[in-house]
Coordinates of C-alpha atoms and ligand atoms in Angstrom, one line a residue:
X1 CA 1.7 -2.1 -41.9
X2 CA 3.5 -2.5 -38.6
X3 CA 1.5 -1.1 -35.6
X4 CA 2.4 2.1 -34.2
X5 CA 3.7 1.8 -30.5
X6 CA 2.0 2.6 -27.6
X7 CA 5.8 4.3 -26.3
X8 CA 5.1 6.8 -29.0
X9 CA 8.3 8.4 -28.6
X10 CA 10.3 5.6 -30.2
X11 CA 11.5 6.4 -33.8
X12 CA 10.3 10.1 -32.8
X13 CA 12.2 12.7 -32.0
X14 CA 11.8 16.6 -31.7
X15 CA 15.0 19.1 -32.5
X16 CA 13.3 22.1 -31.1
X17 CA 15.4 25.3 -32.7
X18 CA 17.7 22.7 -35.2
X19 CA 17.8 25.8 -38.0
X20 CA 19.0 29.2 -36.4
X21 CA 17.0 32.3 -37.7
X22 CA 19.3 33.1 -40.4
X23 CA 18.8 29.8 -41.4
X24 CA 15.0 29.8 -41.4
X25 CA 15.5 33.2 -43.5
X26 CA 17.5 31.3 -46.3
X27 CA 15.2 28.4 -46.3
X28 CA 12.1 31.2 -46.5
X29 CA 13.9 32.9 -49.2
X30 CA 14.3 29.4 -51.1
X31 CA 10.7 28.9 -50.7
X32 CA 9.9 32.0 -52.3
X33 CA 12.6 31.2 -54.7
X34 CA 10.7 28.0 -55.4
X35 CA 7.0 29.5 -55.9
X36 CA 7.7 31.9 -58.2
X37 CA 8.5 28.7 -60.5
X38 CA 6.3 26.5 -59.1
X39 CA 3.4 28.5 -57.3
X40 CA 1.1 27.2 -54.8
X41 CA -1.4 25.1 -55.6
X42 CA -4.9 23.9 -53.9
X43 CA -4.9 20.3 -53.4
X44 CA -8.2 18.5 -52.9
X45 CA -9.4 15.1 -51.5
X46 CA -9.8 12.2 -53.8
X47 CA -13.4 11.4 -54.6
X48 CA -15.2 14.3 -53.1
X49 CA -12.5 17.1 -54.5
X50 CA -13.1 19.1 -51.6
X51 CA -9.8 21.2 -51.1
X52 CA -7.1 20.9 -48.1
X53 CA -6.8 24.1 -45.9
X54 CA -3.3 24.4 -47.1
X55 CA -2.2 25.7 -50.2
X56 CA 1.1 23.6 -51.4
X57 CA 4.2 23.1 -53.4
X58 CA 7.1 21.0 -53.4
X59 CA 11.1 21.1 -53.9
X60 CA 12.9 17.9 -55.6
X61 CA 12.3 15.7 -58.3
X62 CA 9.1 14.1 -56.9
X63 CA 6.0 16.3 -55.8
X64 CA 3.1 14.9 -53.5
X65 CA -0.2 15.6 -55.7
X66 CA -3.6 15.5 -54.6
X67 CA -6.8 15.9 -56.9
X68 CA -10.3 14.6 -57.2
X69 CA -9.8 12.5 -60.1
X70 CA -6.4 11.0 -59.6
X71 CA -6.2 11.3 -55.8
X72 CA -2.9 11.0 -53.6
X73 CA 0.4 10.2 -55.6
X74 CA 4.4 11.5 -56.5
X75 CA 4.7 13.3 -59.8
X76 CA 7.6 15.0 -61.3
X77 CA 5.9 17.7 -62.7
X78 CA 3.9 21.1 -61.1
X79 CA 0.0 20.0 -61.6
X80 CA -0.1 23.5 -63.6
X81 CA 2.7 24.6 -65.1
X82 CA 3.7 21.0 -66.0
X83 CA 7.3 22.2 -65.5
X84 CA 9.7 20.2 -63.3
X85 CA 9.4 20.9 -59.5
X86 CA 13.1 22.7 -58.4
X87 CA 15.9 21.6 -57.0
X88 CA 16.2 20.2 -53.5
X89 CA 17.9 23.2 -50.5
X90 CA 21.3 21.8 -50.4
X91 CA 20.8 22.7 -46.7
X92 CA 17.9 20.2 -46.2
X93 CA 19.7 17.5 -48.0
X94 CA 22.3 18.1 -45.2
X95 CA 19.7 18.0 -42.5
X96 CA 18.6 14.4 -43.9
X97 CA 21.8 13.4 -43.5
X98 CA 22.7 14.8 -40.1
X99 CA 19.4 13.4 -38.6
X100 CA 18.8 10.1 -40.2
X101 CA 20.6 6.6 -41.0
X102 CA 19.0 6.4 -43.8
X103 CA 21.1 5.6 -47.2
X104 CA 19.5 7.5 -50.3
X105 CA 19.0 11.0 -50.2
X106 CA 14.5 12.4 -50.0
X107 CA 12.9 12.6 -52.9
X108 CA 10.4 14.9 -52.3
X109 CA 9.9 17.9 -50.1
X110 CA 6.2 19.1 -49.6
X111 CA 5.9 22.5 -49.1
X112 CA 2.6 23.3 -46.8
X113 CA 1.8 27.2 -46.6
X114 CA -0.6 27.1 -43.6
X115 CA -2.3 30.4 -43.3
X116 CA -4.9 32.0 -40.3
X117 CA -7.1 29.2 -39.0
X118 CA -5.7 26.3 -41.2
X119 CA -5.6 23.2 -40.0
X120 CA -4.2 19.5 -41.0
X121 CA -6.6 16.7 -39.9
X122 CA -5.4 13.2 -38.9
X123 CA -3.2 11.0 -41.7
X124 CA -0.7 8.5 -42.2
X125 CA 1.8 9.3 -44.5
X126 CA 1.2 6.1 -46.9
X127 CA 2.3 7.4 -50.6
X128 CA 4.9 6.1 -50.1
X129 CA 7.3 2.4 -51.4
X130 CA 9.7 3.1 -48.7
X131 CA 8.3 3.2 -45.4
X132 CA 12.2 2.5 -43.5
X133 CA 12.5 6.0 -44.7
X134 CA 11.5 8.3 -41.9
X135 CA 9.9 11.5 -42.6
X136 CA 11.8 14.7 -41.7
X137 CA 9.9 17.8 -41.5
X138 CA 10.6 21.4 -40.4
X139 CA 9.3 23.6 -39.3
X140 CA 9.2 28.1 -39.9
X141 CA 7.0 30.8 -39.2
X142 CA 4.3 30.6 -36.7
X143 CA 3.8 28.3 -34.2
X144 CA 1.7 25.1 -34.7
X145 CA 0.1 22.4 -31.7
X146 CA 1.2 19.3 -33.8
X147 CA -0.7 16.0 -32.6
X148 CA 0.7 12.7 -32.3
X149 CA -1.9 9.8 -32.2
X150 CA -1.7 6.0 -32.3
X151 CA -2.3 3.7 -35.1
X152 CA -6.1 3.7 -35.2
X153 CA -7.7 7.4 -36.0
X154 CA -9.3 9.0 -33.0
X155 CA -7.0 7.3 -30.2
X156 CA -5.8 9.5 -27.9
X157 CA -3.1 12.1 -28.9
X158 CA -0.2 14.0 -27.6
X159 CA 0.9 17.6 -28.3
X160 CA 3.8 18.9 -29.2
X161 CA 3.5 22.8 -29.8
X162 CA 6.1 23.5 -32.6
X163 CA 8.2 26.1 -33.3
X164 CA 9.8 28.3 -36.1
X165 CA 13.2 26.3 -36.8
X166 CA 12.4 22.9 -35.0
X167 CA 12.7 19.8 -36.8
X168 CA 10.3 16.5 -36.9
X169 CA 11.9 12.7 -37.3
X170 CA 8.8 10.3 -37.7
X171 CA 11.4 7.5 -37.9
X172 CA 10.9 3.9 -36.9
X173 CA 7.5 2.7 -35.4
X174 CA 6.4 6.5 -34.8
X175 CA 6.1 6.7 -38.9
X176 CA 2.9 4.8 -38.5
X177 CA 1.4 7.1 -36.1
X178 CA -1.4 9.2 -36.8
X179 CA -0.7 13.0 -36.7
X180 CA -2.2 16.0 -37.1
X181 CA -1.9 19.6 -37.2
X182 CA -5.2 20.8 -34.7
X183 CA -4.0 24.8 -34.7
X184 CA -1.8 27.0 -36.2
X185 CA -0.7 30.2 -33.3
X186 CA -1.6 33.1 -35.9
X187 CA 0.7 36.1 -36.1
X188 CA 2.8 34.8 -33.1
X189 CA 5.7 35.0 -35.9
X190 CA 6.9 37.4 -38.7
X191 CA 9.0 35.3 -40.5
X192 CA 6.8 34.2 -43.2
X193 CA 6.9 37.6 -45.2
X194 CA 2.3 37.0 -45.9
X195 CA 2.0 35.6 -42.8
X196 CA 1.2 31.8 -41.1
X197 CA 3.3 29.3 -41.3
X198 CA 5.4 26.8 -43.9
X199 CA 5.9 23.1 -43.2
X200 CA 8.7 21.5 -45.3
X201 CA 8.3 17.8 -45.3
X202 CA 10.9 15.7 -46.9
X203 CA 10.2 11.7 -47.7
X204 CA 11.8 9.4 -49.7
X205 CA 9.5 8.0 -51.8
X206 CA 10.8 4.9 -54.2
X207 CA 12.9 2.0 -52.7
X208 CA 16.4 2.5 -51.7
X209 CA 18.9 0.5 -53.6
X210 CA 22.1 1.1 -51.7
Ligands
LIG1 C1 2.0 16.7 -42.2 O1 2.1 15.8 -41.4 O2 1.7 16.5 -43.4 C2 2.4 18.1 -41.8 C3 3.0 18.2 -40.5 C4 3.2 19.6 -40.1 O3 2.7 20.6 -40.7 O4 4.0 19.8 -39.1
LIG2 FE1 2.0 13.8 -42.4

């Protein structure tokens, strides 16, 4: 795995208000959409099974799946309802476009519901075959303090306070980086009809053959 730079802006970049607010409405109201097909679940670590603050979901026709007996992987299917996750925002398809270089459309889009005092500790995204793919993610509802770290966990870390309708590229080196969500800014936004706030992170997740 190549290292992730000490210049942590390179391959990174931050599109603070990308989606306007009728935008993040229409992408809320496909989330809801979304859920009532394929409804939140609790994922949990590998080994120990100890749940995730968030609850999840995913749009597209790979979903990122964590339990305690098969771990961290892509599946087609809703853990639950076994039914096929749905389609892709045409909007967000766009987005991946507009933003990256890259030449096959994402796979997957995690959706991350993060509600009053959730948290996302310190990861690589690694579940993936593709790693020239960058990881796009956006960004709706109440603010979060998004860390960026280095390539060893526990390094030192920079915040980046994001946002409803800001957008994330972890391109280049930076998609090696440690980040981490450290606090979510409860109630500072009403856009999420329950409350908190939903991360939509779309990755490609098998080679690209173009
Ligand atoms: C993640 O890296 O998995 C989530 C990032 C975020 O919620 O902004
Ligand atoms: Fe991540």
């Amino acid at each position: 795995m190549p290292a992730c730079p000490q210049d942590l802006r390179q391959g990174f970049a931050h599109y603070p208000g990308y989606f306007s607010l009728q935008e993040q409405q229409s992408l809320i109201a496909a989330v809801r959409a979304g859920v009532q097909h394929a409804p939140f679940f609790i994922p949990r670590m590998p080994g120990t099974g100890a749940p995730l603050s968030v609850v999840m979901s995913n749009f597209g026709p790979l979903g990122w799946v964590a339990d305690k007996e098969k771990g961290y992987r892509y599946q087609g299917a809703h853990p639950k309802t076994k039914q096929d996750w749905p389609a892709m925002p045409q909007r967000l398809l766009d987005m991946w476009d507009a933003l990256t270089a890259y030449p096959c459309p994402p796979e997957a889009c995690l959706i991350n519901w993060y509600r009053e005092g959730n948290k996302m500790g310190a990861h690589i995204d690694n579940d993936e075959q593709d790693a020239r793919a960058p990881v796009v993610s956006v960004s709706l509802g109440d603010p979060a303090m998004f860390r960026l770290g280095g390539p060893k966990r526990g390094g030192p870390t920079q915040g980046i306070k994001l946002f409803s309708g800001d957008v994330v590229v972890m391109g280049g080196e930076s998609r090696f980086c440690y980040h981490s969500v450290s606090r979510i800014f409860y109630g500072e936004s009403t856009l999420v009809p329950r409350g908190g706030r939903i991360n939509l992170t779309l990755r490609r997740v098998n080679l690209c053959q173009a």
